[in-house]
Backbone as CSV, one residue per row, in Angstrom:
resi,resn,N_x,N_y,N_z,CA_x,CA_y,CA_z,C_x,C_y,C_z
1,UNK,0.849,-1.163,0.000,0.000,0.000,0.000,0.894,1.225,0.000
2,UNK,0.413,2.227,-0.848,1.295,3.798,-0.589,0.073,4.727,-1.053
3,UNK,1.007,5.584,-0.641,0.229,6.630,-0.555,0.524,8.279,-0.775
4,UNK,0.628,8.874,-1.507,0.897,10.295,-1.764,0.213,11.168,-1.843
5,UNK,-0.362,12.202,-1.192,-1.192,13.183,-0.985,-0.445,14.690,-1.688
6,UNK,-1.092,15.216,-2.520,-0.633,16.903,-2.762,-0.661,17.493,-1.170
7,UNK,0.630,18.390,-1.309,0.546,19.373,-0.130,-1.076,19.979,0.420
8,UNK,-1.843,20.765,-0.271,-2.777,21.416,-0.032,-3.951,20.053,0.419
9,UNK,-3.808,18.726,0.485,-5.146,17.877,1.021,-4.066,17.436,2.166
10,UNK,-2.814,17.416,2.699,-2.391,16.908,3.715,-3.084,17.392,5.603
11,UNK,-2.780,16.577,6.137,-3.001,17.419,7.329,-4.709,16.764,7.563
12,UNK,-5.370,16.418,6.821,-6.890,16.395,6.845,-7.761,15.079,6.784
13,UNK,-6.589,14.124,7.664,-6.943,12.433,7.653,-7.120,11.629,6.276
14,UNK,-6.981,12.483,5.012,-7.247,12.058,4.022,-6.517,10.622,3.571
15,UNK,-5.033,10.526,4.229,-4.623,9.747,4.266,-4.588,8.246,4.840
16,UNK,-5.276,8.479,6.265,-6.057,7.512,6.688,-6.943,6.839,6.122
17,UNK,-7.604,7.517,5.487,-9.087,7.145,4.937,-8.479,6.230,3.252
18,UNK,-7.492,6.896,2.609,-7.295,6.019,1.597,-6.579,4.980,1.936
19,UNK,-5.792,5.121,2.977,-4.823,3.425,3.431,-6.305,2.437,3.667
20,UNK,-7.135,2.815,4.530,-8.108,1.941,5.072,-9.290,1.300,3.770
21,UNK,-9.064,2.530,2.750,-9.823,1.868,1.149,-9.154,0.492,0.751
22,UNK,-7.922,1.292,0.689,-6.738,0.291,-0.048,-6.692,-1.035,0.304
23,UNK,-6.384,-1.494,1.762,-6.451,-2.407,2.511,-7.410,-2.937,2.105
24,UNK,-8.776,-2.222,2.432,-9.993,-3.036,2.091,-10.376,-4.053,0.718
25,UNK,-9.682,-2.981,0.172,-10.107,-3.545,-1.406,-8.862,-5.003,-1.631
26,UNK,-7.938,-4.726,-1.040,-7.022,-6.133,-0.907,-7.715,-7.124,-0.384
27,UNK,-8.615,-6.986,0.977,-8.819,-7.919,1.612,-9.882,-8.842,0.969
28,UNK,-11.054,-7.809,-0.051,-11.735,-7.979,-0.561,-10.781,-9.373,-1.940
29,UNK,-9.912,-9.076,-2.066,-9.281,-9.891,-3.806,-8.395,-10.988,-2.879
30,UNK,-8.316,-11.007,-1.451,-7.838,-12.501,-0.675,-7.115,-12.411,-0.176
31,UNK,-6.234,-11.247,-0.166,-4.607,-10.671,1.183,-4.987,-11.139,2.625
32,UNK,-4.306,-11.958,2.837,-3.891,-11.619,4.326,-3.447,-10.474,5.160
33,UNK,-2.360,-10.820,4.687,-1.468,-9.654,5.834,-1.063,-8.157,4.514
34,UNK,-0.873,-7.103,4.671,-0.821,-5.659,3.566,0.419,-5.522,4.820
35,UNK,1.135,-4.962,4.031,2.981,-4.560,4.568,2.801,-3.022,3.924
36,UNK,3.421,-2.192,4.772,4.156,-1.066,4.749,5.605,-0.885,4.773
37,UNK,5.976,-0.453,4.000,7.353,-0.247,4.783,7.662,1.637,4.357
38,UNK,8.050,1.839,4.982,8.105,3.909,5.666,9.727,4.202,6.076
39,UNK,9.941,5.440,4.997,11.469,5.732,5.453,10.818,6.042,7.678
40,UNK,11.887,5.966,8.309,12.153,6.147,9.686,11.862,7.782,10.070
41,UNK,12.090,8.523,9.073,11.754,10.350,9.417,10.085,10.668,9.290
42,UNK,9.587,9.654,8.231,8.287,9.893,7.359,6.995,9.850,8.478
43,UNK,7.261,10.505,9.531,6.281,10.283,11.044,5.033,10.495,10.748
44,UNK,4.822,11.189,9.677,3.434,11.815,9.542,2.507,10.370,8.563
45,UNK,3.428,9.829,7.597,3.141,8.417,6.943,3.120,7.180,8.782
46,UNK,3.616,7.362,9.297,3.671,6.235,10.492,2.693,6.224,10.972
47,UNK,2.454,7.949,11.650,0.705,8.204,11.602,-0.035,7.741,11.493
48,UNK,-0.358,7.835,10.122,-1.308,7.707,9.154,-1.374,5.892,9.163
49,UNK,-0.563,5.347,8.708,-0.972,3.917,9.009,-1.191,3.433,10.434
50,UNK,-0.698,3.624,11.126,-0.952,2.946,12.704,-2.315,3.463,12.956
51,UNK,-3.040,4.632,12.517,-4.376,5.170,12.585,-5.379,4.037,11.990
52,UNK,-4.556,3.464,10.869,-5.605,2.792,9.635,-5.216,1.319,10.150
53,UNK,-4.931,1.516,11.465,-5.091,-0.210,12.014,-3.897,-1.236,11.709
54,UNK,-2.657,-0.760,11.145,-1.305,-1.007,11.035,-0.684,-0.731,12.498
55,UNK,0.308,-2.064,12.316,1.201,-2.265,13.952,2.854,-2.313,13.127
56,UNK,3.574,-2.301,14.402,4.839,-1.967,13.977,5.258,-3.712,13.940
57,UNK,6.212,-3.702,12.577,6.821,-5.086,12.238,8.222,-5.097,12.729
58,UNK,8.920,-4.476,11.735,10.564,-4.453,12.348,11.069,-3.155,11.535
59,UNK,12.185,-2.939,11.829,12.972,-2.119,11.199,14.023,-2.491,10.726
60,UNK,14.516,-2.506,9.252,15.253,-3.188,8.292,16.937,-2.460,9.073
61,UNK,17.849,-4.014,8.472,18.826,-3.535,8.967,19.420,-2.480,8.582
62,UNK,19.208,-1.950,7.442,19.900,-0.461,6.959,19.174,0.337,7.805
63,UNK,18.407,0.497,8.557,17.527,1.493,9.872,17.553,2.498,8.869
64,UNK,16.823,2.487,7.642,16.780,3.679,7.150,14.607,3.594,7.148
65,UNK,14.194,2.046,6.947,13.087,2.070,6.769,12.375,1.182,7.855
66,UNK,11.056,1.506,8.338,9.974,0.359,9.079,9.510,-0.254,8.528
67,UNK,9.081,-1.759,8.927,7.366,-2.141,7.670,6.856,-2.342,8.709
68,UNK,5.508,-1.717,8.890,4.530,-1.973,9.624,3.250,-2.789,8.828
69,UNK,2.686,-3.631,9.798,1.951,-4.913,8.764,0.142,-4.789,9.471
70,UNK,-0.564,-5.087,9.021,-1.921,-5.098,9.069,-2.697,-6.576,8.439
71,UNK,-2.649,-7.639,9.566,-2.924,-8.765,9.017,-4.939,-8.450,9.171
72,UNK,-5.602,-9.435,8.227,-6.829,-9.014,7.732,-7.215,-10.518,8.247
């Protein structure tokens, strides 16, 4: 799942609301588990998924990125 918002819709849960589409529509075509993975600075993306029912997985050994996972 990703996600990119224009500057001017940020800030306004919009992002929540499309991770939680996204997901859905996976769960709907047979996914189990939907993976994130988020550079480590990107707090406002960490946010936004842990809001949309995403938990923290691990952090890759280059500690540059997280994947946080959302099993269905």
């Amino acid at each position: 799942v990703s996600v990119s918002l224009a500057l001017p819709y940020r800030g306004r849960g919009l992002a929540v609301k499309l991770i939680q589409l996204g997901t859905d529509a996976l769960l709907h075509l047979g996914a189990r588990t939907c993976f994130a993975e988020i550079k480590l600075e990107n707090t406002a993306s960490m946010r936004a998924f842990l809001r949309a029912g995403y938990e923290w997985g691990c952090v890759r050994r280059d500690r540059r990125f997280a994947t946080l996972e959302r099993r269905l």
